[in-house]
Structures are given as C-alpha cells and as structure tokens.
Short mmCIF file of C-alpha atoms in Angstrom, two decimals:
data_model
loop_
_atom_site.label_atom_id
_atom_site.label_comp_id
_atom_site.label_asym_id
_atom_site.label_seq_id
_atom_site.Cartn_x
_atom_site.Cartn_y
_atom_site.Cartn_z
CA MET A 1 46.64 46.71 23.53
CA SER A 2 49.49 45.58 26.20
CA LEU A 3 49.09 46.47 29.95
CA LEU A 4 51.93 46.30 32.52
CA ILE A 5 51.66 45.25 35.88
CA LYS A 6 54.59 46.34 38.57
CA MET A 7 54.51 45.30 42.02
CA ARG A 8 56.82 45.64 44.94
CA THR A 9 57.06 44.88 48.38
CA LEU A 10 56.89 47.83 50.28
CA VAL A 11 57.83 47.54 54.36
CA CYS A 12 55.89 49.42 56.85
CA HIS A 13 57.42 51.95 59.13
CA PRO A 14 59.07 50.06 62.13
CA ALA A 15 56.81 51.71 64.57
CA LEU A 16 53.66 50.44 62.96
CA ARG A 17 55.26 47.26 62.41
CA ALA A 18 55.69 46.88 66.00
CA ALA A 19 52.18 47.77 67.06
CA ARG A 20 51.04 44.52 64.87
CA ASP A 21 50.98 41.03 66.26
CA ASP A 22 54.54 39.29 65.68
CA THR A 23 53.08 36.21 64.62
CA ARG A 24 51.35 37.61 61.37
CA ALA A 25 53.34 38.59 57.84
CA TYR A 26 53.56 42.29 57.36
CA LYS A 27 51.17 43.42 54.63
CA THR A 28 52.23 44.19 50.95
CA TYR A 29 51.06 47.47 49.95
CA ILE A 30 50.44 47.57 46.13
CA LEU A 31 51.33 50.66 44.00
CA ILE A 32 48.67 53.10 43.26
CA GLY A 33 49.20 52.45 39.63
CA VAL A 34 48.28 49.27 39.71
CA LEU A 35 44.57 49.88 41.26
CA VAL A 36 44.51 52.44 38.45
CA TRP A 37 45.68 49.65 35.96
CA LEU A 38 42.93 47.26 37.39
CA ILE A 39 40.19 49.52 36.98
CA MET A 40 41.04 50.24 33.35
CA ALA A 41 41.63 46.73 32.61
CA SER A 42 38.18 45.80 33.66
CA CYS A 43 36.42 48.55 31.90
CA LEU A 44 38.06 47.36 28.72
CA GLY A 45 37.64 43.83 28.84
CA ALA A 46 41.23 42.80 29.51
CA GLN A 47 40.78 38.91 29.06
CA ASP A 48 41.04 39.76 25.37
CA LYS A 49 44.39 42.04 25.80
CA ARG A 50 47.86 41.52 26.39
CA VAL A 51 49.43 41.92 29.70
CA SER A 52 53.01 42.28 30.74
CA LEU A 53 53.94 41.38 34.37
CA ASP A 54 56.73 42.94 36.48
CA LEU A 55 56.90 41.17 39.96
CA ASP A 56 59.32 41.74 42.30
CA GLN A 57 58.96 39.91 45.66
CA ALA A 58 55.12 40.91 45.60
CA ASP A 59 52.97 39.00 47.95
CA LEU A 60 51.89 35.63 46.13
CA VAL A 61 48.15 35.56 47.67
CA GLN A 62 47.54 39.43 46.71
CA THR A 63 48.95 38.64 43.33
CA ILE A 64 46.54 35.76 42.73
CA LYS A 65 43.57 37.94 43.94
CA LEU A 66 44.65 40.63 41.88
CA MET A 67 44.87 38.07 38.68
CA ALA A 68 41.54 36.59 39.64
CA GLN A 69 40.06 39.86 39.35
CA LEU A 70 41.69 40.80 36.01
CA LEU A 71 40.07 37.15 34.57
CA LYS A 72 36.98 37.84 36.44
CA VAL A 73 36.97 34.28 37.99
CA ASN A 74 36.09 33.39 41.62
CA VAL A 75 39.10 31.82 43.60
CA MET A 76 39.52 29.90 46.70
CA ILE A 77 43.06 30.15 47.97
CA SER A 78 44.42 27.51 50.06
CA PRO A 79 45.88 28.32 53.54
CA MET A 80 49.16 26.28 52.25
CA VAL A 81 49.65 29.32 49.56
CA SER A 82 51.93 31.83 50.60
CA GLY A 83 55.26 33.49 50.13
CA VAL A 84 56.47 35.90 47.49
CA ALA A 85 56.58 35.78 43.73
CA THR A 86 59.22 37.22 41.40
CA LEU A 87 58.00 37.21 37.63
CA HIS A 88 58.87 39.28 34.58
CA LEU A 89 56.75 38.60 31.74
CA VAL A 90 56.08 40.88 28.22
CA ASP A 91 52.87 40.60 26.31
CA ALA A 92 51.20 37.55 27.21
CA THR A 93 47.50 36.77 27.61
CA PRO A 94 45.99 37.08 31.25
CA LEU A 95 45.19 33.70 31.39
CA SER A 96 48.50 32.40 30.14
CA ALA A 97 50.35 34.77 32.76
CA PHE A 98 48.00 33.46 35.69
CA GLU A 99 49.17 29.76 34.70
CA THR A 100 52.73 31.00 34.63
CA LEU A 101 52.48 32.47 38.05
CA LEU A 102 51.07 29.28 39.39
CA ALA A 103 53.53 26.81 37.58
CA SER A 104 56.41 28.99 39.01
CA GLN A 105 54.87 28.76 42.82
CA LYS A 106 54.25 24.73 42.07
CA LEU A 107 50.61 25.52 42.56
CA ALA A 108 47.52 24.19 40.10
CA LYS A 109 43.93 25.04 39.99
CA GLN A 110 41.04 22.64 40.28
CA VAL A 111 37.90 24.00 38.60
CA MET A 112 34.62 23.36 40.67
CA GLY A 113 31.57 24.93 39.29
CA ASN A 114 32.65 28.67 38.84
CA VAL A 115 35.31 28.76 41.29
CA TRP A 116 38.78 27.95 41.03
CA LEU A 117 40.59 26.03 44.06
CA ILE A 118 44.06 27.20 44.04
CA ALA A 119 46.48 25.20 45.97
CA PRO A 120 50.01 23.49 45.84
CA ARG A 121 50.24 20.52 43.40
CA THR A 122 50.80 17.99 46.00
CA GLU A 123 48.22 18.96 48.17
CA LEU A 124 45.66 18.76 45.19
CA ILE A 125 47.15 15.09 44.23
CA VAL A 126 46.69 13.92 47.65
CA GLU A 127 43.09 15.28 47.94
CA ALA A 128 42.42 13.29 44.36
CA GLU A 129 43.58 10.21 45.79
CA GLN A 130 41.63 10.50 48.74
CA ALA A 131 38.50 11.24 46.52
CA ALA A 132 39.33 8.40 44.59
CA LYS A 133 39.65 5.96 47.87
CA LEU A 134 36.42 7.30 49.12
CA ARG A 135 34.83 6.54 45.95
CA ASP A 136 35.99 2.90 45.73
CA THR A 137 34.80 2.45 49.21
CA ALA A 138 31.56 3.71 48.36
CA GLU A 139 31.29 1.54 45.24
CA ILE A 140 32.49 -1.58 47.38
CA ALA A 141 29.63 -0.70 49.63
CA THR A 142 26.81 0.10 47.29
CA PRO A 143 25.26 -3.44 46.32
CA LEU A 144 24.65 -4.17 42.52
CA THR A 145 21.70 -4.02 40.60
CA THR A 146 20.49 -5.83 37.35
CA GLN A 147 18.66 -4.61 34.25
CA ILE A 148 17.49 -6.66 31.35
CA TRP A 149 17.12 -4.72 28.13
CA GLN A 150 15.29 -6.04 25.09
CA ALA A 151 17.11 -4.65 21.89
CA GLN A 152 14.23 -4.11 19.09
CA TYR A 153 16.11 -2.84 16.38
CA ALA A 154 19.69 -2.71 17.00
CA LYS A 155 22.17 -5.94 17.53
CA ALA A 156 22.64 -6.57 20.98
CA GLU A 157 26.27 -7.76 20.68
CA GLU A 158 27.20 -4.41 19.12
CA ILE A 159 25.85 -2.28 22.01
CA ALA A 160 27.25 -4.28 24.33
CA LYS A 161 30.90 -3.89 22.63
CA LEU A 162 30.01 -0.06 22.99
CA LEU A 163 29.34 -0.47 26.81
CA HIS A 164 32.57 -2.77 27.13
CA ASP A 165 34.76 -0.22 25.58
CA ASP A 166 37.44 1.00 28.02
CA ARG A 167 37.73 4.14 26.34
CA ALA A 168 34.26 4.77 27.04
CA GLY A 169 34.69 4.58 30.63
CA LEU A 170 31.09 3.43 31.18
CA LEU A 171 31.08 0.07 33.58
CA SER A 172 32.43 0.42 37.04
CA LYS A 173 35.25 -2.13 37.99
CA ARG A 174 32.57 -4.43 39.45
CA GLY A 175 30.26 -4.24 36.49
CA SER A 176 29.61 -6.56 33.75
CA VAL A 177 27.85 -6.75 30.49
CA GLU A 178 25.93 -10.12 28.96
CA VAL A 179 24.57 -10.84 25.72
CA ASP A 180 21.84 -13.22 24.64
CA ALA A 181 22.04 -13.24 20.78
CA ARG A 182 19.21 -15.57 19.97
CA THR A 183 16.86 -12.96 21.93
CA ASN A 184 18.89 -10.14 21.32
CA ILE A 185 18.98 -9.33 24.98
CA ILE A 186 21.08 -7.28 27.05
CA VAL A 187 22.06 -7.82 30.75
CA ILE A 188 23.73 -5.16 32.67
CA HIS A 189 24.95 -5.84 36.42
CA ASP A 190 26.56 -2.95 38.00
CA LEU A 191 26.07 0.11 40.24
CA PRO A 192 23.02 1.64 40.18
CA ASP A 193 24.14 4.98 38.62
CA VAL A 194 25.99 3.15 35.91
CA VAL A 195 22.80 1.20 35.10
CA LYS A 196 20.98 4.42 34.86
CA SER A 197 23.37 5.80 32.59
CA ALA A 198 23.98 2.50 30.44
CA SER A 199 20.23 2.55 30.09
CA GLN A 200 20.02 6.16 28.57
CA ILE A 201 22.97 5.07 26.30
CA ILE A 202 21.03 1.85 25.18
CA ALA A 203 17.87 3.66 24.45
CA ARG A 204 19.63 6.28 22.41
CA LEU A 205 20.92 3.64 20.56
CA ASP A 206 18.24 1.02 19.99
CA VAL A 207 16.05 3.40 17.67
CA PRO A 208 14.91 2.41 13.84
CA VAL A 209 17.23 3.13 10.99
CA LYS A 210 16.05 5.15 8.39
CA GLN A 211 14.96 3.49 5.29
CA VAL A 212 15.51 5.00 1.89
CA HIS A 213 13.94 4.05 -1.19
CA ILE A 214 16.37 3.99 -4.33
CA ALA A 215 14.75 4.37 -7.62
CA ALA A 216 17.15 4.05 -10.85
CA ARG A 217 16.63 3.73 -14.65
CA LEU A 218 19.53 2.80 -16.64
CA VAL A 219 18.74 4.27 -20.39
CA SER A 220 20.80 4.42 -23.49
CA VAL A 221 20.42 7.65 -25.36
CA GLU A 222 21.97 8.62 -28.88
CA CYS A 223 24.40 11.42 -28.13
CA ASP A 224 22.99 13.73 -31.23
CA PHE A 225 19.33 13.84 -28.85
CA GLU A 226 21.07 14.09 -25.43
CA ARG A 227 20.31 17.83 -25.16
CA GLU A 228 16.39 17.44 -25.96
CA LEU A 229 16.17 15.99 -22.13
CA GLY A 230 17.73 19.31 -20.92
CA LEU A 231 20.24 18.23 -18.87
CA HIS A 232 23.54 20.22 -18.01
CA PHE A 233 26.00 18.06 -17.05
CA VAL A 234 29.03 19.09 -14.57
CA HIS A 235 32.16 16.85 -15.58
CA ALA A 236 33.75 14.97 -12.95
CA GLY A 237 37.49 13.67 -13.35
CA ARG A 238 39.69 13.47 -16.29
CA GLY A 239 40.68 11.50 -19.11
CA ALA A 240 38.94 7.84 -19.82
CA HIS A 241 37.53 7.50 -16.57
CA SER A 242 35.62 11.02 -16.37
CA MET A 243 32.17 11.10 -15.37
CA SER A 244 29.07 13.65 -16.11
CA VAL A 245 26.88 14.76 -13.10
CA ALA A 246 23.63 16.73 -13.20
CA THR A 247 20.65 17.02 -10.74
CA LEU A 248 17.09 17.10 -12.11
CA LYS A 249 14.35 18.76 -10.01
CA GLU A 250 11.12 18.31 -12.82
CA GLN A 251 11.10 14.66 -12.80
CA ALA A 252 7.73 14.68 -14.54
CA LEU A 253 8.79 16.80 -17.58
CA LEU A 254 12.02 14.26 -17.83
CA ASP A 255 9.45 11.46 -18.22
CA ILE A 256 7.54 13.08 -21.07
CA ARG A 257 10.96 13.81 -22.87
CA LEU A 258 12.27 10.38 -22.31
CA SER A 259 9.07 8.75 -23.72
CA ALA A 260 9.10 10.91 -26.79
CA LEU A 261 12.98 9.75 -27.51
CA GLU A 262 11.85 6.19 -27.07
CA LYS A 263 8.81 6.40 -29.44
CA ARG A 264 11.26 8.06 -31.85
CA GLY A 265 13.61 5.10 -31.21
CA HIS A 266 16.30 7.57 -30.03
CA ALA A 267 16.20 6.42 -26.66
CA ARG A 268 16.01 2.94 -24.73
CA LEU A 269 15.12 1.89 -21.29
CA ILE A 270 17.53 -0.60 -20.41
CA SER A 271 16.58 -1.36 -16.85
CA SER A 272 14.14 0.63 -14.16
CA PRO A 273 15.21 -1.30 -10.66
CA SER A 274 13.46 0.03 -7.66
CA LEU A 275 14.21 -1.27 -3.93
CA PHE A 276 14.74 -0.26 -0.22
CA THR A 277 17.87 -0.35 1.50
CA ALA A 278 18.97 0.88 5.31
CA ASP A 279 20.71 4.50 5.79
CA GLN A 280 24.29 3.55 5.22
CA GLN A 281 23.68 0.20 3.79
CA THR A 282 24.87 -0.60 0.02
CA ALA A 283 22.09 -1.51 -2.51
CA SER A 284 23.24 -2.94 -5.64
CA ILE A 285 21.70 -2.90 -9.25
CA GLU A 286 22.95 -5.06 -12.35
CA ALA A 287 21.63 -5.43 -15.27
CA GLY A 288 23.63 -7.42 -18.04
CA GLU A 289 24.17 -11.08 -19.09
CA GLU A 290 26.44 -14.07 -18.09
CA ILE A 291 28.78 -15.66 -20.15
CA PRO A 292 29.03 -19.38 -19.87
CA TYR A 293 32.34 -21.61 -20.61
CA GLN A 294 33.75 -24.79 -19.87
CA GLU A 295 36.08 -24.98 -16.68
CA VAL A 296 38.28 -28.30 -16.24
CA SER A 297 38.47 -29.59 -12.65
CA GLU A 298 41.45 -31.26 -11.25
CA ILE A 299 40.26 -34.72 -11.47
CA GLY A 300 39.60 -34.13 -15.36
CA GLY A 301 36.04 -33.36 -15.72
CA THR A 302 34.30 -30.35 -17.04
CA ALA A 303 31.50 -28.23 -15.72
CA ALA A 304 29.95 -24.99 -16.97
CA VAL A 305 31.11 -21.73 -15.35
CA PHE A 306 29.58 -18.65 -15.93
CA LYS A 307 31.31 -15.01 -15.74
CA LYS A 308 29.48 -12.12 -14.94
CA ALA A 309 29.17 -9.05 -17.85
CA VAL A 310 27.07 -6.58 -16.55
CA LEU A 311 26.47 -2.90 -15.95
CA GLY A 312 26.62 -2.84 -12.25
CA LEU A 313 25.32 0.25 -9.87
CA GLN A 314 26.17 0.02 -5.87
CA VAL A 315 24.35 3.12 -4.18
CA THR A 316 25.20 3.75 -0.35
CA PRO A 317 22.81 6.49 0.97
CA GLN A 318 23.60 8.42 3.97
CA THR A 319 20.80 10.79 5.29
CA LEU A 320 21.59 14.07 6.62
CA PRO A 321 19.92 16.94 8.41
CA HIS A 322 17.92 19.57 6.20
CA HIS A 323 16.08 16.82 3.99
CA GLN A 324 19.42 15.71 2.35
CA VAL A 325 21.08 12.65 1.22
CA MET A 326 24.72 11.88 0.29
CA LEU A 327 24.81 9.06 -2.30
CA HIS A 328 27.97 7.02 -2.38
CA MET A 329 27.97 5.44 -5.45
CA ARG A 330 29.85 2.91 -7.68
CA ILE A 331 29.39 2.14 -11.26
CA ASN A 332 31.24 -0.70 -13.05
CA GLN A 333 30.62 -1.62 -16.49
CA ASP A 334 31.66 -4.98 -17.71
CA ARG A 335 31.77 -6.26 -21.28
CA PRO A 336 32.80 -9.20 -23.14
CA SER A 337 35.81 -8.83 -24.86
CA ASN A 338 36.74 -10.96 -28.10
CA ARG A 339 39.75 -12.32 -26.45
CA MET A 340 40.17 -15.61 -24.85
CA ILE A 341 42.67 -16.53 -22.16
CA GLN A 342 43.27 -20.19 -21.86
CA GLY A 343 39.62 -20.84 -22.66
CA VAL A 344 38.13 -18.31 -20.47
CA PRO A 345 36.55 -15.18 -21.89
CA ALA A 346 37.79 -11.61 -21.21
CA ILE A 347 35.78 -9.05 -19.65
CA SER A 348 37.06 -5.54 -20.23
CA THR A 349 36.07 -3.52 -17.09
CA ARG A 350 35.22 0.08 -16.44
CA GLN A 351 34.69 1.25 -13.04
CA ILE A 352 33.90 4.71 -11.55
CA THR A 353 33.16 5.95 -7.82
CA THR A 354 31.66 9.18 -7.29
CA HIS A 355 29.55 10.93 -4.19
CA ALA A 356 26.79 13.44 -4.80
CA LEU A 357 25.01 15.47 -2.17
CA VAL A 358 20.88 15.84 -3.03
CA LYS A 359 17.72 16.76 -1.69
CA ASN A 360 15.51 14.05 -0.62
CA GLY A 361 13.25 13.05 -3.70
CA GLU A 362 15.85 14.73 -5.88
CA THR A 363 17.24 12.87 -9.20
CA ILE A 364 20.78 12.73 -9.92
CA VAL A 365 21.71 11.89 -13.39
CA LEU A 366 25.15 10.11 -14.03
CA GLY A 367 26.74 10.13 -17.46
CA GLY A 368 29.91 9.78 -19.31
CA ILE A 369 29.72 6.07 -20.22
CA TYR A 370 29.77 5.79 -23.81
CA GLU A 371 29.18 2.87 -26.42
CA THR A 372 29.53 3.01 -30.26
CA ASP A 373 27.07 0.44 -32.37
CA GLN A 374 27.86 -0.25 -36.09
CA ALA A 375 25.08 -1.19 -38.16
CA GLU A 376 25.03 -1.93 -42.13
CA GLU A 377 22.29 -0.84 -44.00
CA THR A 378 21.66 -2.31 -47.51
CA GLU A 379 19.53 -0.96 -50.07
CA GLN A 380 18.25 -3.26 -53.12
CA ILE A 381 15.77 -3.51 -55.94
CA PRO A 382 13.10 -6.14 -55.50
CA PHE A 383 13.47 -9.19 -57.33
CA ILE A 384 16.83 -7.86 -58.97
CA ASN A 385 18.89 -8.38 -55.99
CA ARG A 386 18.10 -12.16 -56.59
CA ILE A 387 20.33 -12.25 -60.15
CA PRO A 388 23.66 -12.76 -59.55
CA LEU A 389 26.04 -10.02 -59.94
CA PHE A 390 23.28 -7.61 -60.98
CA GLY A 391 21.98 -7.52 -57.28
CA LYS A 392 25.33 -6.30 -55.88
CA ILE A 393 26.19 -4.06 -58.48
CA LEU A 394 22.54 -1.99 -58.51
CA GLY A 395 22.29 -2.54 -54.47
CA GLU A 396 24.28 -0.34 -52.07
CA THR A 397 25.48 -0.97 -48.63
CA GLN A 398 26.57 1.66 -45.86
CA SER A 399 28.21 1.23 -42.45
CA ARG A 400 26.41 3.55 -40.05
CA TYR A 401 27.90 4.42 -36.63
CA ASN A 402 25.76 5.39 -33.82
CA LYS A 403 27.18 6.61 -30.65
CA ARG A 404 25.07 6.54 -27.48
CA GLU A 405 25.60 7.49 -23.86
CA LEU A 406 24.66 5.42 -21.08
CA LEU A 407 22.51 7.53 -18.35
CA ILE A 408 21.78 6.54 -15.08
CA PHE A 409 18.95 8.39 -13.18
CA VAL A 410 19.29 7.79 -9.33
CA THR A 411 16.36 9.06 -7.17
CA PRO A 412 16.46 8.66 -3.20
CA ASN A 413 13.34 8.98 -0.80
CA VAL A 414 14.02 8.78 2.68
CA ALA A 415 10.75 6.51 4.19
CA THR A 416 8.54 8.65 6.74
CA GLU A 417 8.27 7.23 9.92
CA GLN A 418 4.57 6.21 10.53
#
C-alpha cells in the first residue's frame, strides 16, 4: 500500500499577517488531507508501508515533525533548521523518504537514546569535534592506573595481542600492556575505565579449555560379514577416494557383535588408542611400521633411515552447544610399495578428509578403505606328499582372495567440569 503526502504553503490573509509580529515567519497551514492521511498511517503501521511525497515549498520544520510522527520517533530539532522543502518521491519507505529529505537540506540526524537530534551537518561535525576535544582533555587530566593480572589458563601473550589490536580500539592513546612470559602475567596501565573494561575481557578469555576424550578403534572386517555389525553407511565423495560414514548409538551391542566376529576369525582389531585433547586441538593416532633403508650422506658415509608406512588418523574436535561435537578428521593410509627409487622404498599413499557432526558420546564409523589379501591353501595326503611327483599329483593348491574393509570407530566424550 502506497500513501501520498501533498503539502503546499498557504499564505494568510494580509489583514491577519499584519496583526502578527514582523520578526516571526508566517505559519504554514497543512492541508486537511494530510492530517487524515497521518491518522490512517498511524492506524495501519506506516513504517511497513510505502509512501509518496509531493512537497512544494513546504515548511521544513513542520515536515520533519510530520515525518517523525509517521516513523513514531522522538525528534529534537536544532534552531538552525529553517526554510522550506520541495521534494517529489514515489513509492519509498518512510525511513528512506525521511533521510532523503534530510540529505536534500544538508541535514543529518544524531541518535541519542530514543531521541533523534536533527541539525545541519556542519553543526553536528563541530559538536563532535568539540566533544572529542573534551574527552581528550579529560583523559589527559585523569591519572592512569595499573592492574596486574595472573593468567591461569590462557597465554598472556595472546591476550595482550588482542588488547593491543587497533581494530578493537580498547586501549586509550596513553595506555599500554606488558607481558611477562615467564610468569604468564599481564600488566595493564591505562585509564580507570579502560582498565576495568580490559579486566572484564581478560576474565572472559582466561577460562579453562574443554577437554575431549577421543576413543578410537581400528578394525579390519571381511566384507562378506560387514553387514552383521548392523551399520548403515552413507557414502561421501566419489571415485576411488570415496568414504563411507555411519553413526552408532548402541555401543554395547556393537562390542558384542565385534567380539563374535573376532572369535570366528572374520574381524581383527588392529589398534584401540585412547587419548585426551583440548577443544579445537588436533589429536593424532598412528598404527603401522617404519621401513628401514640405507641413506648415503654427503661425505660418503651411510646411515639407517626409517620411513613411515602407517595408518594415521588425525581428529580435531570442536565442542558445540546442545551436547554436540564437530569432528574434523583426516585419514591417511601409507603402504610400502614393491618399487624402489634410488634405493629408497616407495610408499603408496591414500588420504581422505571429512567432517562429521555427532552427539557427545556418540560413535561415528568411517569406512571405504579396502585391502585384498591373497592366500594359498594346499591340501596333501600325509606321507605321500613327501614322495616326489606323487605328492604334487595327489595334492591340491588353491588361491583364495579375501577382501577386507578397514573400519575406524571414533567416539568423542567431552569431559565434564568438576
């Protein structure tokens, strides 16, 4: 809905004008339609409506007052504001129309609580400069105070960098912050109000970081028996570097199923590391071997050097509200290759990065890393297998290929504060 305001300057009858003080400007009469429109706008909540302005030599002060009533704001108009306004706007918001009116008259508004001060721009600039000079004078006259803060959990140097940051605008021109890294002490020397604000900021920063317990299990499971674990994977990514992700809530039931598969020889527990890490700090888990090789030095000597071929898992937990934890995980599988490059064993590498949101205490299962084992099974008749030629003829050798999937179980638990 668009509302139209039309305002014109009407000159009083000469006889009436002569009866008034010559030093006062004659009044501007507003059309009755404007008053009717103002009542309608107030009832309809005009701040959400569109308005059109058609001002022709309308009294500026009266127009500002009307617009303020439309916007339902309190205004204080400077005595320097005077004159008339001519403006034509179509289908504008009340606020943009008001600001356009001020801009056309080189006026500006200064918000002071719930009151808008309307004054010429130059007047507001001069007042702002004078206020800044008064503040500077008051700061110079105010004696500085010093406070020493012993940081308990955070690094004093990091807190000092934040306090020194010019973008924060915390310290005054006379203020300073010093750090004693040996004792982790922060010394603030500034105005009393600034020191008080800085102390409040330090109190918010110097808090213990949440500790997260990461429990991981690396299990190799035969693909034919994977479904017996009751996992429902969601595939993330495409191609050879895709990964399967599943969440698990019934931890006890999983333990029973894994134990049963291990007893039957269809699953093998590779590693079950458990460690603590701070919130948003990376925890690393590795399982594998180091391959030794000889390296020739520049002076012709040789030395034994080791190259890692491990299955690595890096987990960075991030605690979130509502008992949730965001896990940033990177998995790399390094295997020794049959190739040798200038005497150095080649390592085939596969790396996957993923992010998962889980509840505190919930287990996430990562899959998608496969390996194939080849084994030869030979069946022979006792004693006859020792007879040349007959042992091979009567015996039987079969090659068996076994495809296994590496499953990684990660369970975060946020340590509760004592």
